Amino acid sequence: MALNFKLIVWIFFIYVIKTLLLPLSSLLLISLAGLLLVKRQPGVAMILIGFSVGALLLISLPIVAKCLAATQEIYPPVKQAALRDFSAQAIVVLGGGLRRPAPEYTGQVTLKNRTLARVRYAALLARQTHLPLLVSGGKVFKTSVSSEAVVMAAVLNNEYQLPVRWQEPTSRNTAENAIYTHKILSNGHTEYHSCYSCIAYA
């Protein structure tokens, strides 16, 4: 229980910091700082408030949001012509979260939309390339019912009729995805193509 409590606190801390650093929360904090400085330093306060409000207006525009999102798409989708030249020997699918409970599936655990999108694209590539699949994703808490890897493998098997050669069910984040996936594929001397996500090795 003590270990689980520490883990919960650590995860909560990470998510709080991450939320505060995101544009919306960080800009609201800057605006709040400006409001607190109105009486003591009105000039600085106006700059902070003006900057935060202006930035909020900008990022709320669809064209700005689209341009910012485009900067994150550094790896383009695999082109049809390039599939013939694949030197990779496996397709790796990283988990993106589970939804629990899912009432429409009689309360069972199912994949979040972003995870399902990765699985769907992996299934497409697997059919086009005939490369074996590896699914990577564990569970944050030991008490969780299923790991992401197990659920992804079940979806690929049951809904796409595609076998999964390897399951990596122990990782809790992207860094561990990379470490444990590398160990699995290195044991088989396999090079691989990361599907829909980029694995960053720590």
CSV table of C-alpha atoms in Angstrom, one decimal:
chain,number,residue,atom,x,y,z
A,1,MET,CA,0.0,0.0,0.0
A,2,ALA,CA,2.8,2.4,0.9
A,3,LEU,CA,4.4,1.8,-2.5
A,4,ASN,CA,1.1,2.4,-4.3
A,5,PHE,CA,0.5,5.6,-2.3
A,6,LYS,CA,4.0,6.9,-3.3
A,7,LEU,CA,3.3,6.0,-6.9
A,8,ILE,CA,-0.1,7.8,-6.8
A,9,VAL,CA,1.5,10.9,-5.3
A,10,TRP,CA,4.3,10.9,-7.9
A,11,ILE,CA,1.9,10.5,-10.8
A,12,PHE,CA,-0.3,13.2,-9.4
A,13,PHE,CA,2.7,15.5,-9.1
A,14,ILE,CA,3.8,14.8,-12.7
A,15,TYR,CA,0.3,15.5,-14.1
A,16,VAL,CA,0.0,18.7,-12.1
A,17,ILE,CA,3.3,20.0,-13.4
A,18,LYS,CA,2.5,18.9,-16.9
A,19,THR,CA,-0.9,20.7,-16.7
A,20,LEU,CA,0.6,23.9,-15.4
A,21,LEU,CA,3.2,24.0,-18.2
A,22,LEU,CA,0.7,23.6,-20.9
A,23,PRO,CA,-0.2,26.8,-22.8
A,24,LEU,CA,-3.7,27.3,-21.4
A,25,SER,CA,-2.7,26.9,-17.7
A,26,SER,CA,0.6,28.7,-18.0
A,27,LEU,CA,-1.0,31.7,-19.7
A,28,LEU,CA,-3.7,31.9,-17.1
A,29,LEU,CA,-1.0,31.8,-14.4
A,30,ILE,CA,0.8,34.7,-16.1
A,31,SER,CA,-2.5,36.6,-16.3
A,32,LEU,CA,-3.1,36.0,-12.6
A,33,ALA,CA,0.4,37.2,-11.8
A,34,GLY,CA,-0.4,40.3,-13.7
A,35,LEU,CA,-3.6,40.9,-11.7
A,36,LEU,CA,-1.6,40.5,-8.4
A,37,LEU,CA,0.9,43.2,-9.6
A,38,VAL,CA,-1.7,45.8,-10.7
A,39,LYS,CA,-1.3,48.0,-7.7
A,40,ARG,CA,2.4,47.6,-7.1
A,41,GLN,CA,3.8,47.5,-10.6
A,42,PRO,CA,1.0,48.5,-13.0
A,43,GLY,CA,3.4,48.6,-16.0
A,44,VAL,CA,4.6,45.1,-15.6
A,45,ALA,CA,1.1,44.0,-14.8
A,46,MET,CA,-0.3,45.4,-18.1
A,47,ILE,CA,2.5,43.6,-20.0
A,48,LEU,CA,1.8,40.3,-18.4
A,49,ILE,CA,-2.0,40.6,-18.8
A,50,GLY,CA,-1.7,41.8,-22.3
A,51,PHE,CA,0.7,39.1,-23.3
A,52,SER,CA,-1.4,36.3,-21.7
A,53,VAL,CA,-4.7,37.5,-23.1
A,54,GLY,CA,-3.2,38.0,-26.6
A,55,ALA,CA,-1.6,34.6,-26.6
A,56,LEU,CA,-4.9,33.0,-25.4
A,57,LEU,CA,-6.7,34.7,-28.3
A,58,LEU,CA,-4.1,33.5,-30.8
A,59,ILE,CA,-4.0,29.9,-29.7
A,60,SER,CA,-7.8,29.8,-29.8
A,61,LEU,CA,-7.8,30.5,-33.5
A,62,PRO,CA,-8.2,27.4,-35.6
A,63,ILE,CA,-5.5,28.4,-38.1
A,64,VAL,CA,-2.9,28.9,-35.3
A,65,ALA,CA,-3.9,25.6,-33.6
A,66,LYS,CA,-3.5,23.8,-36.9
A,67,CYS,CA,0.0,25.4,-37.5
A,68,LEU,CA,1.1,24.5,-34.0
A,69,ALA,CA,-0.1,20.9,-34.4
A,70,ALA,CA,1.7,20.6,-37.7
A,71,THR,CA,5.0,21.4,-36.1
A,72,GLN,CA,4.6,18.2,-34.0
A,73,GLU,CA,4.1,16.0,-37.0
A,74,ILE,CA,7.7,15.4,-37.7
A,75,TYR,CA,7.3,11.8,-39.0
A,76,PRO,CA,5.1,11.6,-42.1
A,77,PRO,CA,2.9,8.5,-42.7
A,78,VAL,CA,4.5,5.7,-44.6
A,79,LYS,CA,3.9,6.1,-48.3
A,80,GLN,CA,2.6,3.3,-50.4
A,81,ALA,CA,5.6,3.3,-52.7
A,82,ALA,CA,8.0,3.1,-49.7
A,83,LEU,CA,6.4,-0.1,-48.4
A,84,ARG,CA,8.2,-2.2,-51.0
A,85,ASP,CA,11.6,-0.9,-49.7
A,86,PHE,CA,11.0,-1.7,-46.0
A,87,SER,CA,14.1,-2.9,-44.3
A,88,ALA,CA,12.3,-3.2,-41.0
A,89,GLN,CA,11.5,-6.6,-39.6
A,90,ALA,CA,8.7,-5.7,-37.1
A,91,ILE,CA,6.0,-3.1,-36.4
A,92,VAL,CA,5.9,-1.6,-32.9
A,93,VAL,CA,2.7,-0.2,-31.6
A,94,LEU,CA,2.9,1.9,-28.4
A,95,GLY,CA,-0.1,2.1,-26.1
A,96,GLY,CA,-1.9,5.4,-25.6
A,97,GLY,CA,-4.1,4.6,-22.7
A,98,LEU,CA,-7.1,2.5,-21.7
A,99,ARG,CA,-10.7,3.4,-21.0
A,100,ARG,CA,-12.2,1.8,-18.0
A,101,PRO,CA,-14.9,0.9,-17.4
A,102,ALA,CA,-16.5,0.8,-20.8
A,103,PRO,CA,-20.3,0.4,-20.3
A,104,GLU,CA,-20.9,-0.5,-24.0
A,105,TYR,CA,-18.5,-3.4,-23.6
A,106,THR,CA,-20.3,-4.7,-20.4
A,107,GLY,CA,-17.9,-2.7,-18.2
A,108,GLN,CA,-14.7,-4.3,-19.6
A,109,VAL,CA,-11.5,-2.4,-20.3
A,110,THR,CA,-11.1,-1.1,-23.8
A,111,LEU,CA,-8.7,1.1,-25.8
A,112,LYS,CA,-8.8,4.9,-25.8
A,113,ASN,CA,-9.4,6.5,-29.2
A,114,ARG,CA,-5.7,7.4,-29.7
A,115,THR,CA,-4.6,3.9,-28.9
A,116,LEU,CA,-7.2,2.4,-31.3
A,117,ALA,CA,-6.0,4.7,-34.0
A,118,ARG,CA,-2.5,3.4,-33.6
A,119,VAL,CA,-3.7,-0.2,-33.6
A,120,ARG,CA,-5.8,0.4,-36.7
A,121,TYR,CA,-2.8,1.9,-38.6
A,122,ALA,CA,-0.6,-0.9,-37.4
A,123,ALA,CA,-3.1,-3.4,-38.8
A,124,LEU,CA,-3.0,-1.6,-42.1
A,125,LEU,CA,0.8,-1.7,-42.3
A,126,ALA,CA,0.9,-5.3,-41.1
A,127,ARG,CA,-1.4,-6.4,-44.0
A,128,GLN,CA,0.6,-4.4,-46.5
A,129,THR,CA,4.1,-5.4,-45.3
A,130,HIS,CA,3.4,-8.8,-43.7
A,131,LEU,CA,5.7,-7.7,-40.8
A,132,PRO,CA,5.1,-9.2,-37.3
A,133,LEU,CA,3.6,-7.0,-34.7
A,134,LEU,CA,4.8,-6.0,-31.2
A,135,VAL,CA,2.5,-4.2,-28.8
A,136,SER,CA,4.0,-2.3,-25.9
A,137,GLY,CA,2.1,-1.0,-22.9
A,138,GLY,CA,1.9,-2.0,-19.3
A,139,LYS,CA,-0.3,-0.8,-16.4
A,140,VAL,CA,0.6,1.9,-14.0
A,141,PHE,CA,-0.9,0.2,-11.0
A,142,LYS,CA,-0.5,-3.5,-10.2
A,143,THR,CA,-4.1,-3.7,-9.3
A,144,SER,CA,-5.2,-2.8,-12.8
A,145,VAL,CA,-7.1,-5.6,-14.6
A,146,SER,CA,-5.2,-5.7,-17.9
A,147,SER,CA,-2.1,-4.2,-19.4
A,148,GLU,CA,-2.4,-2.1,-22.5
A,149,ALA,CA,-0.4,-4.7,-24.4
A,150,VAL,CA,-2.9,-7.4,-23.6
A,151,VAL,CA,-5.9,-5.4,-24.6
A,152,MET,CA,-4.2,-4.2,-27.9
A,153,ALA,CA,-3.3,-7.8,-28.7
A,154,ALA,CA,-6.9,-8.9,-28.1
A,155,VAL,CA,-8.2,-6.1,-30.4
A,156,LEU,CA,-5.7,-7.0,-33.2
A,157,ASN,CA,-6.6,-10.7,-32.8
A,158,ASN,CA,-10.4,-10.5,-32.5
A,159,GLU,CA,-11.2,-7.5,-34.6
A,160,TYR,CA,-8.5,-7.4,-37.2
A,161,GLN,CA,-7.7,-11.1,-37.3
A,162,LEU,CA,-4.0,-10.3,-37.0
A,163,PRO,CA,-1.7,-12.3,-34.7
A,164,VAL,CA,0.7,-10.4,-32.3
A,165,ARG,CA,4.1,-12.0,-32.1
A,166,TRP,CA,5.4,-10.1,-29.1
A,167,GLN,CA,3.7,-8.5,-26.1
A,168,GLU,CA,5.5,-6.0,-23.8
A,169,PRO,CA,3.1,-5.7,-20.8
A,170,THR,CA,5.4,-4.1,-18.2
A,171,SER,CA,6.2,-0.5,-19.3
A,172,ARG,CA,4.5,2.4,-17.6
A,173,ASN,CA,5.7,5.3,-19.8
A,174,THR,CA,7.3,5.9,-23.2
A,175,ALA,CA,10.8,5.6,-21.9
A,176,GLU,CA,10.1,2.2,-20.5
A,177,ASN,CA,8.3,1.3,-23.8
A,178,ALA,CA,11.6,2.0,-25.5
A,179,ILE,CA,13.8,0.1,-23.0
A,180,TYR,CA,11.7,-3.1,-22.8
A,181,THR,CA,10.8,-3.2,-26.5
A,182,HIS,CA,14.5,-2.9,-27.4
A,183,LYS,CA,15.3,-5.8,-25.1
A,184,ILE,CA,12.6,-8.0,-26.7
A,185,LEU,CA,13.7,-7.2,-30.3
A,186,SER,CA,17.4,-7.3,-29.5
A,187,ASN,CA,17.1,-10.8,-28.3
A,188,GLY,CA,15.8,-11.8,-31.7
A,189,HIS,CA,18.3,-9.6,-33.5
A,190,THR,CA,15.4,-7.8,-35.1
A,191,GLU,CA,15.3,-4.3,-36.6
A,192,TYR,CA,12.0,-2.6,-36.4
A,193,HIS,CA,9.8,0.3,-37.6
A,194,SER,CA,8.0,2.3,-34.9
A,195,CYS,CA,4.4,2.6,-35.9
A,196,TYR,CA,2.5,5.9,-35.4
A,197,SER,CA,4.8,7.0,-32.6
A,198,CYS,CA,8.4,7.7,-32.2
A,199,ILE,CA,10.3,5.8,-29.4
A,200,ALA,CA,12.7,8.1,-27.6
A,201,TYR,CA,15.5,6.2,-26.0
A,202,ALA,CA,16.6,7.6,-22.7
